[in-house]
Every structure is written in C-alpha cells, then in structure tokens.
Short mmCIF file of C-alpha atoms and ligand atoms in Angstrom, two decimals:
data_model
loop_
_atom_site.label_atom_id
_atom_site.label_comp_id
_atom_site.label_asym_id
_atom_site.label_seq_id
_atom_site.Cartn_x
_atom_site.Cartn_y
_atom_site.Cartn_z
CA MET A 1396 8.62 150.34 -80.01
CA THR A 1397 7.76 153.99 -79.60
CA VAL A 1398 4.26 154.67 -78.33
CA LEU A 1399 1.93 155.33 -81.23
CA GLY A 1400 -1.42 157.04 -81.08
CA ALA A 1401 -4.53 156.24 -83.05
CA LEU A 1402 -3.78 155.54 -86.71
CA HIS A 1403 -5.94 155.06 -89.76
CA LEU A 1404 -4.85 152.81 -92.62
CA ALA A 1405 -6.87 152.47 -95.82
CA VAL A 1406 -6.50 149.65 -98.36
CA VAL A 1407 -7.82 149.18 -101.89
CA ALA A 1408 -7.58 145.57 -102.99
CA HIS A 1409 -9.55 143.67 -105.60
CA ILE A 1410 -7.33 142.75 -108.56
CA ALA A 1411 -6.57 139.09 -107.95
CA TRP A 1412 -7.04 136.83 -104.98
CA GLY A 1413 -3.30 136.14 -104.89
CA HIS A 1414 -2.78 139.86 -104.24
CA VAL A 1415 -5.75 140.37 -101.93
CA ARG A 1416 -5.29 137.47 -99.56
CA PRO A 1417 -1.84 138.50 -98.25
CA LEU A 1418 -3.24 141.97 -97.50
CA CYS A 1419 -6.03 140.38 -95.45
CA VAL A 1420 -3.36 138.65 -93.39
CA LEU A 1421 -1.30 141.81 -93.12
CA VAL A 1422 -4.01 144.17 -91.88
CA ALA A 1423 -5.06 141.70 -89.19
CA ARG A 1424 -1.47 141.33 -88.01
CA LEU A 1425 -0.94 145.11 -88.00
CA VAL A 1426 -4.02 145.60 -85.82
CA ARG A 1427 -2.83 142.89 -83.46
CA ILE A 1428 0.54 144.65 -83.19
CA HIS A 1429 -0.98 148.09 -82.77
CA PRO A 1430 -4.44 147.97 -81.16
CA LYS A 1431 -5.05 151.64 -81.91
CA LEU A 1432 -4.89 151.06 -85.64
CA HIS A 1433 -8.13 151.39 -87.60
CA VAL A 1434 -8.35 149.98 -91.10
CA THR A 1435 -10.78 150.86 -93.88
CA PHE A 1436 -10.46 148.10 -96.48
CA PHE A 1437 -12.09 148.87 -99.86
CA THR A 1438 -12.96 146.18 -102.35
CA VAL A 1439 -15.54 145.35 -105.01
CA LYS A 1440 -18.87 144.79 -103.33
CA ALA A 1441 -19.36 141.25 -104.71
CA ASN A 1442 -16.16 140.09 -103.02
CA ARG A 1443 -16.70 141.79 -99.68
CA SER A 1444 -17.93 138.79 -97.69
CA LYS A 1445 -15.04 136.61 -98.91
CA ILE A 1446 -12.60 139.23 -97.67
CA VAL A 1447 -14.38 139.66 -94.34
CA ALA A 1448 -14.05 135.90 -93.79
CA GLU A 1449 -10.41 135.87 -94.85
CA ILE A 1450 -9.53 138.69 -92.45
CA ALA A 1451 -11.46 137.02 -89.62
CA ARG A 1452 -9.38 133.85 -89.79
CA ASN A 1453 -6.28 135.85 -88.93
CA PHE A 1454 -7.62 136.69 -85.47
CA GLU A 1455 -8.10 134.39 -82.50
CA ASP A 1456 -11.35 133.81 -80.68
CA GLY A 1457 -11.84 136.56 -78.14
CA GLU A 1458 -10.26 139.24 -80.33
CA GLY A 1459 -13.60 140.57 -81.56
CA ASP A 1460 -12.80 144.13 -80.51
CA LEU A 1461 -9.68 144.14 -82.65
CA GLU A 1462 -11.51 142.51 -85.53
CA ARG A 1463 -14.08 145.29 -85.55
CA GLN A 1464 -11.34 147.85 -86.09
CA ILE A 1465 -11.13 146.63 -89.66
CA ARG A 1466 -14.07 147.90 -91.67
CA VAL A 1467 -14.43 146.22 -95.05
CA VAL A 1468 -16.23 148.50 -97.47
CA GLY A 1469 -17.83 147.17 -100.64
CA LEU A 1470 -17.81 149.50 -103.64
CA ASP A 1471 -19.90 149.20 -106.79
CA GLY A 1472 -17.64 147.96 -109.56
CA ASN A 1473 -16.90 145.13 -111.96
CA GLU A 1474 -15.66 142.12 -110.01
CA PHE A 1475 -14.80 140.09 -113.12
CA ASN A 1476 -12.69 142.35 -115.28
CA PRO A 1477 -9.61 143.74 -113.55
CA MET A 1478 -9.24 146.39 -116.29
CA ASP A 1479 -12.76 147.76 -115.98
CA THR A 1480 -12.04 149.89 -112.94
CA ALA A 1481 -13.66 153.24 -113.75
CA GLU A 1482 -16.76 152.70 -111.62
CA LEU A 1483 -14.76 151.39 -108.69
CA GLU A 1484 -12.37 154.32 -108.92
CA ASN A 1485 -15.20 156.90 -108.99
CA ASN A 1486 -16.79 155.35 -105.95
CA PHE A 1487 -13.49 155.13 -104.15
CA GLU A 1488 -12.82 158.80 -104.84
CA GLN A 1489 -16.15 159.82 -103.30
CA GLN A 1490 -15.63 157.65 -100.25
CA LEU A 1491 -12.12 158.91 -99.76
CA GLN A 1492 -13.38 162.49 -99.92
CA ASN A 1493 -15.84 161.62 -97.14
CA LEU A 1494 -13.16 159.96 -95.06
CA VAL A 1495 -10.89 162.97 -95.41
CA ALA A 1496 -13.76 165.30 -94.44
CA GLY A 1497 -14.40 163.19 -91.34
CA LYS A 1498 -17.78 162.01 -92.63
CA ALA A 1499 -19.40 158.60 -92.45
CA ILE A 1500 -19.16 156.44 -95.57
CA THR A 1501 -21.48 153.90 -97.17
CA CYS A 1502 -20.85 150.26 -97.90
CA ALA A 1503 -22.55 149.33 -101.17
CA ALA A 1504 -22.59 145.66 -100.22
CA GLN A 1505 -24.63 146.08 -97.08
CA GLN A 1506 -26.19 149.48 -97.69
CA THR A 1507 -24.98 150.46 -94.26
CA GLN A 1508 -23.24 153.52 -92.96
CA ILE A 1509 -19.72 153.12 -91.72
CA PRO A 1510 -19.02 155.68 -89.01
CA ALA A 1511 -16.61 158.55 -89.45
CA LEU A 1512 -13.12 158.31 -88.03
CA GLN A 1513 -11.42 161.27 -86.46
CA GLN A 1514 -8.55 161.25 -88.85
CA ALA A 1515 -8.11 160.95 -92.58
CA PRO A 1516 -6.11 157.86 -93.59
CA ASN A 1517 -2.48 158.22 -92.54
CA ALA A 1518 -1.56 155.73 -95.22
CA LEU A 1519 -3.18 153.91 -98.12
CA ILE A 1520 -2.10 150.50 -99.41
CA VAL A 1521 -2.30 150.38 -103.21
CA ASP A 1522 -1.71 147.30 -105.35
CA ILE A 1523 1.18 148.02 -107.73
CA PHE A 1524 -1.15 147.09 -110.59
CA HIS A 1525 -3.59 149.89 -109.72
CA TYR A 1526 -1.75 153.17 -110.30
CA SER A 1527 -4.95 155.15 -110.87
CA ILE A 1528 -5.96 154.58 -107.24
CA MET A 1529 -2.67 156.14 -106.25
CA GLN A 1530 -3.34 159.16 -108.45
CA ILE A 1531 -6.78 159.63 -106.92
CA ALA A 1532 -5.37 159.45 -103.41
CA ARG A 1533 -2.62 161.96 -104.19
CA ARG A 1534 -5.22 164.39 -105.48
CA VAL A 1535 -7.89 163.94 -102.80
CA SER A 1536 -5.70 163.37 -99.79
CA PRO A 1537 -2.15 164.62 -100.36
CA GLN A 1538 -1.24 164.10 -96.71
CA THR A 1539 -1.92 160.34 -96.95
CA LYS A 1540 1.21 158.26 -97.48
CA ILE A 1541 1.05 155.70 -100.25
CA TRP A 1542 2.34 152.21 -99.62
CA GLY A 1543 2.77 150.30 -102.88
CA SER A 1544 2.05 146.62 -102.41
CA GLY A 1545 3.92 144.11 -104.55
CA SER A 1546 3.02 140.46 -104.57
CA GLY A 1547 5.88 138.68 -106.31
CA SER A 1548 9.51 138.19 -105.43
CA LEU A 1549 11.80 141.22 -105.49
CA ALA A 1550 14.13 139.68 -108.06
CA SER A 1551 11.29 139.03 -110.50
CA SER A 1552 9.61 142.41 -109.91
CA PHE A 1553 12.90 144.18 -110.54
CA THR A 1554 13.28 142.29 -113.82
CA LEU A 1555 9.72 142.51 -115.10
CA PHE A 1556 8.71 146.04 -114.04
CA GLY A 1557 12.08 147.74 -114.41
CA PRO A 1558 14.31 149.44 -115.21
CA PHE A 1559 14.77 150.86 -111.72
CA ALA A 1560 17.59 153.37 -111.62
CA GLN A 1561 18.03 157.00 -110.67
CA ASP A 1562 16.61 158.33 -113.93
CA SER A 1563 14.33 155.45 -114.90
CA HIS A 1564 10.97 156.99 -114.06
CA GLY A 1565 8.79 157.13 -117.17
CA GLN A 1566 11.35 155.44 -119.45
CA GLN A 1567 9.11 152.49 -120.25
CA HIS A 1568 6.14 154.76 -120.96
CA GLU A 1569 8.34 156.82 -123.24
CA LEU A 1570 9.35 153.73 -125.24
CA VAL A 1571 5.73 152.68 -125.64
CA HIS A 1572 4.70 156.17 -126.78
CA GLN A 1573 7.50 156.17 -129.35
CA HIS A 1574 6.36 152.81 -130.64
CA VAL A 1575 2.81 154.10 -130.91
CA ALA A 1576 4.06 157.13 -132.86
CA GLU A 1577 6.07 154.93 -135.22
CA THR A 1578 3.51 152.22 -135.83
CA GLY A 1579 0.10 153.74 -135.15
CA MET A 1580 -0.66 150.87 -132.79
CA GLU A 1581 -3.00 151.28 -129.85
CA PHE A 1582 -1.13 152.09 -126.64
CA ILE A 1583 -2.33 148.94 -124.88
CA ASP A 1584 -1.13 146.73 -127.76
CA ALA A 1585 2.21 148.50 -128.01
CA ALA A 1586 2.73 148.06 -124.26
CA PHE A 1587 1.87 144.38 -124.54
CA LYS A 1588 4.23 143.88 -127.45
CA LEU A 1589 7.20 145.76 -125.99
CA ILE A 1590 6.90 144.75 -122.36
CA ALA A 1591 4.93 141.56 -121.98
CA SER A 1592 5.67 139.51 -125.11
CA PRO A 1593 8.37 136.98 -125.98
CA SER A 1594 11.54 138.05 -127.78
CA ASP A 1595 15.11 136.82 -128.32
CA LYS A 1596 16.49 139.45 -125.96
CA VAL A 1597 18.50 138.18 -123.00
CA ILE A 1598 17.12 139.28 -119.65
CA GLN A 1599 18.80 138.88 -116.29
CA GLY A 1600 17.32 139.46 -112.87
CA PRO A 1601 19.56 140.55 -109.99
CA GLY A 1602 21.15 137.43 -108.53
CA LEU A 1603 19.62 135.21 -111.21
CA LEU A 1604 21.15 133.48 -114.20
CA PRO A 1605 20.30 135.07 -117.55
CA MET A 1606 17.44 133.77 -119.69
CA PHE A 1607 16.05 134.56 -123.10
CA LYS A 1608 12.98 136.75 -122.79
CA TYR A 1609 10.93 134.08 -124.58
CA GLU A 1610 11.74 131.72 -121.72
CA ASN A 1611 9.56 133.92 -119.57
CA PHE A 1612 6.64 132.61 -121.67
CA PRO A 1613 7.22 128.86 -121.58
CA GLN A 1614 3.56 127.98 -122.00
CA ASP A 1615 0.98 128.90 -124.59
CA ARG A 1616 -1.55 131.33 -123.19
CA PRO A 1617 -5.21 130.34 -123.41
CA ILE A 1618 -6.27 133.96 -123.84
CA LYS A 1619 -4.29 136.89 -125.08
CA ALA A 1620 -4.30 139.33 -122.19
CA PRO A 1621 -3.08 142.62 -123.66
CA PHE A 1622 -3.75 144.42 -120.36
CA VAL A 1623 -0.68 142.71 -118.86
CA GLY A 1624 1.52 145.37 -120.52
CA LEU A 1625 -0.48 148.10 -118.78
CA PHE A 1626 -0.21 146.24 -115.48
CA TYR A 1627 3.57 146.22 -115.78
CA LEU A 1628 3.60 149.95 -116.58
CA SER A 1629 1.37 150.56 -113.57
CA ALA A 1630 3.75 148.61 -111.36
CA SER A 1631 6.65 150.68 -112.63
CA SER A 1632 4.82 153.92 -111.78
CA VAL A 1633 3.69 152.85 -108.32
CA ILE A 1634 7.15 151.58 -107.41
CA HIS A 1635 8.72 154.83 -108.60
CA GLU A 1636 6.27 157.08 -106.77
CA CYS A 1637 5.23 155.30 -103.56
CA ASP A 1638 6.25 156.52 -100.10
CA ALA A 1639 6.98 152.97 -98.95
CA TYR A 1640 7.11 149.62 -100.72
CA ILE A 1641 5.64 146.63 -98.94
CA THR A 1642 6.06 143.06 -100.13
CA GLN A 1643 5.11 139.59 -99.00
CA THR A 1644 8.63 138.33 -99.51
CA ALA A 1645 11.44 137.94 -96.98
CA PRO A 1646 15.23 137.71 -97.28
CA ILE A 1647 15.18 133.90 -97.13
CA TYR A 1648 13.13 133.71 -100.34
CA GLU A 1649 15.34 136.09 -102.35
CA PRO A 1650 18.78 136.25 -103.90
CA PRO A 1651 20.67 138.89 -101.84
CA GLU A 1652 21.35 140.78 -105.07
CA GLY A 1653 17.59 141.16 -105.65
CA ILE A 1654 17.16 142.73 -102.24
CA LYS A 1655 20.14 144.98 -102.75
CA ALA A 1656 19.01 146.12 -106.18
CA PHE A 1657 15.70 147.39 -104.84
CA ALA A 1658 17.20 148.65 -101.58
CA ASP A 1659 19.69 150.79 -103.54
CA PHE A 1660 16.96 152.09 -105.80
CA PHE A 1661 14.71 153.05 -102.89
CA ALA A 1662 17.61 154.55 -100.93
CA HIS A 1663 18.04 157.11 -103.74
CA ARG A 1664 14.38 157.97 -103.55
CA ASN A 1665 14.28 158.14 -99.76
CA THR A 1666 11.69 155.40 -99.76
CA LYS A 1667 11.70 152.43 -97.43
CA MET A 1668 11.09 148.86 -98.45
CA HIS A 1669 9.43 146.54 -95.94
CA MET A 1670 9.70 142.78 -96.43
CA LEU A 1671 6.71 141.34 -94.60
CA GLY A 1672 6.52 137.75 -95.76
CA PRO A 1673 5.27 135.17 -95.51
CA LEU A 1674 1.70 136.46 -95.32
CA ILE A 1675 -0.01 133.13 -94.83
CA PRO A 1676 -2.66 132.66 -92.11
CA ASP A 1677 -1.07 131.14 -89.01
CA THR A 1678 -3.62 131.54 -86.23
CA GLN A 1679 -5.23 128.69 -84.30
CA ARG A 1680 -8.54 129.81 -85.70
CA SER A 1681 -7.20 129.46 -89.22
CA ALA A 1682 -5.81 125.98 -88.49
CA LYS A 1683 -9.27 125.02 -87.27
CA ILE A 1684 -10.86 126.34 -90.46
CA GLU A 1685 -8.32 124.37 -92.55
CA LEU A 1686 -9.30 121.22 -90.67
CA GLU A 1687 -12.99 121.90 -91.21
CA GLN A 1688 -12.34 122.42 -94.90
CA ALA A 1689 -10.28 119.25 -95.14
CA ALA A 1690 -13.17 117.43 -93.48
CA LYS A 1691 -15.23 118.41 -96.53
CA ALA A 1692 -12.84 116.32 -98.63
CA PRO A 1693 -12.78 113.09 -96.61
CA GLU A 1694 -11.76 110.95 -99.59
CA LEU A 1695 -8.71 113.11 -100.19
CA VAL A 1696 -7.68 112.83 -96.54
CA THR A 1697 -8.16 109.05 -96.67
CA PHE A 1698 -6.07 108.89 -99.84
CA MET A 1699 -3.20 110.72 -98.12
CA GLN A 1700 -3.43 108.50 -95.03
CA ASP A 1701 -3.31 105.39 -97.23
CA ALA A 1702 -0.33 106.77 -99.14
CA LEU A 1703 1.44 107.37 -95.85
CA GLN A 1704 0.79 103.82 -94.67
CA LYS A 1705 1.60 102.05 -97.91
CA HIS A 1706 4.39 104.21 -99.29
CA GLY A 1707 5.75 106.06 -96.29
CA LYS A 1708 6.64 109.65 -95.48
CA ASN A 1709 7.30 112.14 -98.31
CA SER A 1710 6.15 109.64 -100.92
CA LEU A 1711 3.34 111.60 -102.56
CA VAL A 1712 3.50 114.18 -105.38
CA TYR A 1713 0.98 117.00 -105.10
CA ILE A 1714 0.26 118.62 -108.48
CA ALA A 1715 -1.47 122.00 -108.74
CA PHE A 1716 -1.11 124.97 -111.07
CA GLY A 1717 -3.10 127.49 -109.06
CA THR A 1718 -6.63 128.56 -109.79
CA LEU A 1719 -5.97 129.95 -113.27
CA PHE A 1720 -3.17 128.19 -115.14
CA TRP A 1721 -3.47 125.00 -117.15
CA CYS A 1722 -1.32 123.45 -119.87
CA MET A 1723 -2.92 124.02 -123.28
CA GLN A 1724 -1.51 120.67 -124.42
CA PRO A 1725 -2.81 118.62 -121.50
CA ASP A 1726 -1.35 115.43 -123.01
CA ARG A 1727 1.80 116.58 -121.28
CA ILE A 1728 0.09 116.43 -117.91
CA TRP A 1729 -1.38 112.99 -118.66
CA THR A 1730 2.08 111.76 -119.69
CA VAL A 1731 3.50 112.86 -116.33
CA LEU A 1732 0.63 111.07 -114.57
CA ASP A 1733 1.43 107.91 -116.57
CA VAL A 1734 5.01 108.04 -115.35
CA LEU A 1735 3.83 108.37 -111.75
CA ILE A 1736 1.45 105.44 -112.16
CA GLU A 1737 4.22 103.28 -113.64
CA ARG A 1738 6.58 104.23 -110.82
CA LYS A 1739 3.85 103.49 -108.29
CA THR A 1740 4.23 106.97 -106.88
CA PRO A 1741 0.99 108.23 -105.30
CA PHE A 1742 -0.20 111.65 -106.45
CA ILE A 1743 -2.95 114.22 -106.08
CA LEU A 1744 -3.85 116.41 -109.06
CA SER A 1745 -5.83 119.52 -108.23
CA HIS A 1746 -7.25 120.97 -111.46
CA ALA A 1747 -8.92 124.18 -110.34
CA SER A 1748 -8.42 126.16 -113.55
CA PRO A 1749 -11.53 126.96 -115.60
CA PHE A 1750 -9.48 125.77 -118.60
CA ALA A 1751 -8.91 122.31 -117.12
CA LYS A 1752 -10.79 119.31 -118.48
CA VAL A 1753 -9.95 115.77 -117.49
CA PRO A 1754 -10.99 113.26 -120.20
CA ASP A 1755 -12.93 110.23 -118.98
CA GLU A 1756 -10.24 107.79 -120.09
CA VAL A 1757 -7.64 109.63 -117.98
CA ALA A 1758 -9.93 109.65 -114.94
CA GLU A 1759 -10.68 105.95 -115.40
CA LYS A 1760 -7.03 105.04 -115.80
CA VAL A 1761 -6.06 106.94 -112.65
CA GLU A 1762 -8.92 105.39 -110.72
CA ALA A 1763 -8.03 101.87 -111.87
CA SER A 1764 -4.37 102.38 -110.92
CA GLY A 1765 -5.24 103.33 -107.36
CA MET A 1766 -2.21 105.64 -107.42
CA GLY A 1767 -3.87 109.00 -108.01
CA PHE A 1768 -6.56 111.30 -106.73
CA LEU A 1769 -8.09 113.91 -109.05
CA THR A 1770 -9.97 116.86 -107.65
CA SER A 1771 -11.02 120.34 -108.69
CA TRP A 1772 -10.27 121.64 -105.20
CA ALA A 1773 -7.75 120.68 -102.54
CA PRO A 1774 -7.04 122.29 -99.16
CA GLN A 1775 -3.53 123.24 -100.21
CA GLN A 1776 -2.00 123.98 -96.81
CA THR A 1777 -3.36 120.72 -95.41
CA VAL A 1778 -1.98 118.71 -98.32
CA LEU A 1779 1.43 120.38 -98.18
CA GLU A 1780 1.71 119.87 -94.43
CA HIS A 1781 0.66 116.22 -94.56
CA PRO A 1782 3.56 113.86 -93.78
CA ALA A 1783 2.78 111.78 -96.89
CA THR A 1784 3.54 114.71 -99.20
CA GLY A 1785 7.01 114.61 -100.70
CA TRP A 1786 7.03 116.97 -103.67
CA PHE A 1787 4.93 119.84 -105.00
CA LEU A 1788 4.67 119.98 -108.79
CA SER A 1789 3.63 123.60 -109.20
CA HIS A 1790 3.42 126.53 -111.60
CA GLY A 1791 5.58 128.33 -109.03
CA GLY A 1792 3.47 131.38 -108.26
CA PHE A 1793 4.86 133.23 -105.28
CA ASN A 1794 2.09 132.21 -102.85
CA SER A 1795 2.52 128.54 -103.74
CA ILE A 1796 6.28 128.77 -103.31
CA THR A 1797 6.12 130.34 -99.87
CA GLU A 1798 3.47 127.85 -98.77
CA SER A 1799 5.62 124.97 -99.99
CA ILE A 1800 8.79 126.28 -98.31
CA ASP A 1801 6.92 126.94 -95.08
CA ALA A 1802 5.67 123.33 -95.18
CA GLY A 1803 9.20 122.07 -95.90
CA VAL A 1804 8.23 120.55 -99.26
CA PRO A 1805 10.64 120.80 -102.24
CA LEU A 1806 9.21 121.64 -105.65
CA ILE A 1807 9.12 120.56 -109.26
CA CYS A 1808 8.43 123.70 -111.28
CA TRP A 1809 6.25 123.85 -114.38
CA PRO A 1810 6.14 127.63 -114.89
CA PHE A 1811 3.68 129.42 -117.18
CA THR A 1812 4.41 133.14 -117.20
CA ALA A 1813 4.82 136.37 -115.18
CA ASP A 1814 7.20 135.85 -112.24
CA GLN A 1815 6.98 132.03 -112.38
CA PRO A 1816 9.90 131.29 -114.78
CA LEU A 1817 12.16 133.64 -112.79
CA ASN A 1818 11.05 132.02 -109.54
CA ALA A 1819 11.84 128.59 -111.01
CA LEU A 1820 15.34 129.78 -111.91
CA HIS A 1821 15.97 130.96 -108.36
CA LEU A 1822 14.55 127.83 -106.71
CA THR A 1823 16.53 125.45 -108.91
CA GLU A 1824 19.84 127.24 -109.46
CA ASN A 1825 20.24 129.29 -106.26
CA LEU A 1826 18.24 127.76 -103.44
CA GLY A 1827 18.62 124.15 -104.64
CA ILE A 1828 15.13 123.18 -103.52
CA ALA A 1829 13.51 122.42 -106.88
CA TYR A 1830 13.73 120.92 -110.36
CA GLU A 1831 12.29 122.57 -113.43
CA LEU A 1832 10.58 120.68 -116.24
CA LEU A 1833 11.85 122.09 -119.54
CA GLU A 1834 10.38 119.55 -121.98
CA VAL A 1835 6.78 120.45 -121.05
CA ARG A 1836 7.10 123.84 -122.75
CA THR A 1837 4.42 124.65 -125.33
CA GLY A 1838 3.83 127.36 -127.91
CA SER A 1839 5.83 128.71 -130.80
CA GLU A 1840 8.97 129.42 -128.72
CA ALA A 1841 8.98 126.11 -126.85
CA THR A 1842 11.81 124.46 -128.75
CA LYS A 1843 14.14 127.45 -128.79
CA PRO A 1844 17.30 127.10 -126.67
CA VAL A 1845 17.27 127.32 -122.90
CA TYR A 1846 19.88 129.92 -122.01
CA ARG A 1847 21.29 128.20 -118.97
CA THR A 1848 21.69 124.76 -120.57
CA GLY A 1849 22.57 125.98 -124.05
CA LYS A 1850 20.30 123.25 -125.39
CA ALA A 1851 16.93 123.34 -127.07
CA PRO A 1852 14.25 121.08 -125.62
CA THR A 1853 12.39 118.91 -128.13
CA CYS A 1854 9.06 119.10 -126.31
CA THR A 1855 7.53 115.90 -127.67
CA LEU A 1856 5.52 113.50 -125.56
CA GLU A 1857 8.52 111.14 -125.62
CA SER A 1858 10.84 113.82 -124.29
CA VAL A 1859 8.27 114.88 -121.68
CA ARG A 1860 8.13 111.28 -120.58
CA ALA A 1861 11.90 110.82 -120.50
CA GLU A 1862 12.36 114.00 -118.50
CA ALA A 1863 9.63 113.05 -116.03
CA ILE A 1864 11.22 109.64 -115.46
CA PHE A 1865 14.60 111.28 -114.94
CA VAL A 1866 13.36 114.01 -112.60
CA PHE A 1867 11.25 111.72 -110.41
CA GLU A 1868 14.14 109.29 -110.15
CA LYS A 1869 16.36 112.10 -108.92
CA ALA A 1870 13.68 113.54 -106.67
CA PHE A 1871 13.10 110.23 -104.92
CA GLY A 1872 16.83 109.46 -104.83
CA GLU A 1873 19.85 110.93 -103.10
CA ASP A 1874 19.66 114.23 -104.93
CA GLY A 1875 16.12 114.73 -103.67
CA VAL A 1876 17.26 114.14 -100.10
CA LYS A 1877 19.63 117.10 -100.47
CA LYS A 1878 16.89 119.32 -101.81
CA ARG A 1879 14.57 118.30 -99.00
CA ALA A 1880 17.26 119.10 -96.42
CA ALA A 1881 17.74 122.53 -98.03
CA VAL A 1882 14.04 123.34 -97.96
CA GLN A 1883 13.74 122.11 -94.37
CA LYS A 1884 16.41 124.59 -93.41
CA LEU A 1885 14.50 127.40 -95.09
CA LYS A 1886 11.35 126.26 -93.32
CA GLU A 1887 13.09 126.60 -89.96
CA SER A 1888 14.06 130.18 -90.80
CA SER A 1889 10.63 131.01 -92.14
CA LEU A 1890 9.01 130.02 -88.84
CA GLY A 1891 10.87 132.81 -87.05
CA LEU A 1892 10.05 135.63 -89.45
CA TRP A 1893 6.86 136.77 -87.71
CA LYS A 1894 7.86 135.78 -84.17
CA GLU A 1895 8.92 138.42 -81.65
CA GLY A 1896 12.22 139.79 -83.00
CA GLY A 1897 11.72 138.21 -86.44
CA SER A 1898 12.63 140.36 -89.44
CA SER A 1899 9.13 140.55 -90.91
CA ARG A 1900 7.56 141.46 -87.59
CA ASN A 1901 10.20 144.14 -87.11
CA ALA A 1902 9.53 145.43 -90.61
CA ALA A 1903 5.81 145.66 -89.81
CA GLN A 1904 6.57 147.60 -86.64
CA GLU A 1905 8.82 149.98 -88.55
CA LEU A 1906 6.08 150.45 -91.07
CA LEU A 1907 3.64 151.53 -88.36
CA GLU A 1908 6.25 153.76 -86.77
CA SER A 1909 6.83 155.48 -90.10
CA LEU A 1910 3.40 157.01 -89.58
C1 NAG B 370 -14.34 138.44 -107.01
O1 NAG B 370 -15.47 137.66 -107.32
C2 NAG B 370 -15.56 137.24 -108.67
C3 NAG B 370 -16.89 136.55 -108.83
O2 NAG B 370 -17.06 135.53 -107.91
C4 NAG B 370 -14.37 136.37 -109.00
O3 NAG B 370 -14.42 135.97 -110.36
C5 NAG B 370 -13.10 137.16 -108.73
O4 NAG B 370 -11.97 136.33 -108.95
C6 NAG B 370 -13.08 137.67 -107.31
N1 NAG B 370 -11.91 138.51 -107.12
C7 NAG B 370 -11.06 138.32 -106.14
C8 NAG B 370 -9.95 139.30 -106.05
O5 NAG B 370 -11.14 137.42 -105.34
#
C-alpha cells in the first residue's frame, strides 16, 4: 500500500438500519486499515447513540484512540419518516459548510462542539436512496468525492434501478415526466406506478433467469409506500453520478454477469466499483456483545441446546422475516408451523415486525407441542451460528442472506419485495443453496404464472401445506445435504474476504488510495 497522509471521510446515513449498519462496520474497518483516517458520520440525532454503539463493537478493546477518530454527529431531523428529509438536509448543508471552512461543528444530540479538522472531507459516503445529499455536497464542496453506497446485490440493483448503459442517465425520469404530462398524475405516484408496481412485463437481471415483473411483488403490502418509486429514481441518479460505487456484496454472492454488467457500465464512466462485503461485525468485542445479548434470552438458548441434544446437528428451522416484513395472510405462516410440528422438526419463529400478531391459539399450540419457540426478538447471528440450526426460512433481504451464508446455513426463501425475489432466484437457481416457497404468495397477482416453472401456484392453505411438506422433506433429505455442502463452500470463501489479501480488504485499500 502506498503511504497515505491524513484523510477525512464524511458519511450521511439514516434511511434504514439495514443500510446504516454496514456503514458502521465499514468506517471502523477503514480506520483500522488507515489510522490517519478521520470520519465525520452524520445521522438523525435520535439515532446517534445506537450508531455510536454499533461502530464501537467493530473495534477491539485498547483501540480507543482509533475509535475516537470517528465522530458521530447528530442532526435535527425526522427519524421516523425517511421521506421527510428537508430539515436534515438543511442542517447537513450548514455543517458541511463549516467543515469545508475548517470550522468546528455542533452535534444536536449532545449540544457539543466537534472540533475542526484541517481538511474538508476528501470523500462523502451517500446512500443511493438519498440523492439530495449528493446534490448538496456537489454544491458546497465540489472537491469532495462522492461514494454512492448500495446495500443490495449488484444483480438486483442493476435490474431494479436501471437501465444502466452509456446513454441511460435520466431516462427513467424522462419516462415518469412523460407519464405525468399524459395523465396529470402527481410525480411521486407516476414514479411508483411505472417503476415500483407489478406488471406483466418480463424482467431479467444479469445472470438471473427471467421473471414477470409482478413476481417481484409476491406478497401483499401492508402499506402502500409510494415513495419507493422516488427511492429507485434516486438510486439511478446516484449510481450514474457518483465518483465511486461501494457495496456490501462480494463476488461469491453474485452471478458473474451481474458484476460484469455494472463493471462495464462504470468503466465507461471512469468510475470504480468496490465490493466490500460482507460488512458484518467480526471483532472479539462484537462476539462478546452477541453472547451478552444471547444471555438476555436464556430460554431461547436452552431451546436450541435441547434441540441439539434431542434432534441433532442442523435439525432446527429458524424463521425470521426481518424487522419490517410480515405475511398479510398469516394463516400461511401458521400452516407452515403446523407442518413443522407434525414432522417433529424444532423451530424458532422471530416475529419482530410491527405488523406481526400471534393469536393465542397458535401460541398455545406451539407451546403444547414443545417443538417451537416464538419470540419478538432473537440474536440472529447467535441462532444462525448455533450447531442445532439447519435451515433459515427468511424473506431473503441481503443482510440476512450474507449472515446465513457466512454461518454456513442454507435458506428457504419467502420473499416479499424489493431485491428479495431476485435474491431468491439467484440463491435457488444459481448458487443451489436455497428453496423458494411459491405457494405462500398473496395479493392480486399471487396466482399468476411463475415464469421459471411456467405454472401458476394455487396459493390455498392446502397448497401451502403440500409445498411445505415437500420442501422440508427435501431439505432434510439428500437434496438438502447437497445444498448444505454448497453453502459451506461459500462460507469458507467468505471467511477470507476481509483477511489480509482478501478481495474485500483489497477493495477497501484501493478505495482509500483513490483519495
Ligand atoms: C431511528 O430511530 C427511530 C425511532 O426509534 C426508528 O424508528 C428508526 O428505524 C431508526 N432509524 C434507523 C436507521 O435505525
């Protein structure tokens, strides 16, 4: 590595925890690689302490000096609504002006002054869903490089936020404007309709099998979220205009065609792409924190130990749909639990979503069976790494996938939306480390044909049940052994990514050297 002098990196991150957490890991690792790097990490003031704690777990004891080089700055702003960003943006603009002028800045969370640094930020990390931050930075600090940060897989980002070609910049915006002109719709609604709504169009990600666009929405949405269309437009703009693209993926998680598609696109724009995944805490300090957290759920730990003793290694199914998603026809979930109880397969269901409600009769049935453990919170890494755990039934968000692969646990996908259906396609058809449940689909498009099978699911409770029986039989049979072997192989590769000489570590070094 060439010798680098003092550097200043700024970050703005607040949109969703799944986007923020990997950046907490990244900045800590960058500082550990380059001890002369200073980081100013902006977020909404209400979330500051959570982020401080998350960054801290990526250091080891005795690294306090390095830790202090990351200054987390709380800004006044709305922590609940990711679209209400005006206040946050105004405050960020002021603070950035101060930073550029070499002045001290103020943290709104602590009402403290954060000392001036000698240099304006050399680079700013911007979430791809927050284009306006990029525009502010270009205006206030044109010398600062912008690193767009994407949080899904490359193949899905290319499909969802594209097109990405030599002349593609602004194309999507143009289409939306035309639609507004033709229909008189609001821009936000037109964007939602054209970009982020089901249709019969066939879409195909690089290196993925084709699917109908409606298959990207296999589950009814509890709330209509029209801002998703604007998010996708923002991602398109940031990816087209950034000076470098950083992602928490790595070649082992992607179809080679997905990597190539973006690499070719960026090559034309003279932009570099840096694959930095997985960005999951891996310090001894973090392992200790995981253990402490697991100790807060002693019954869950006991349940896993019992499962290991009674049913053996890899016998347990861990079910979790992330902190947000939940099936709007939860009978489907209860049907799957019934199948597990009948098979005498132990399971843990983590129902963290605010939309989740477990009826008393379901809780009682599970309790009486002794086969299941229901909880609104589970220490996910601990559960995945436990020897009892055999399968992860998951919505297939990118963080969950990388955590599962890195723990060597194959998956059963129950995707909801966004990148999840595309991820499921890659995991099942390309990597061979997962099954996908197709009969659990809900909503008006549920029973339309699945492109890759040519068949339409029936999506009744009977068909959900039949599919669950079939899939668990395969998973716990010979076919499942093959999938487990495949995921174990990926796990081995993933362990080397951030080691000395690993591709993600090299990519991080290159990123610093680009300054
Ligand atoms: C910030 O905090 C609010 C309130 O606790 C929470 O709803 C939101 O999800 C948090 N955002 C992030 C990115 O963690």
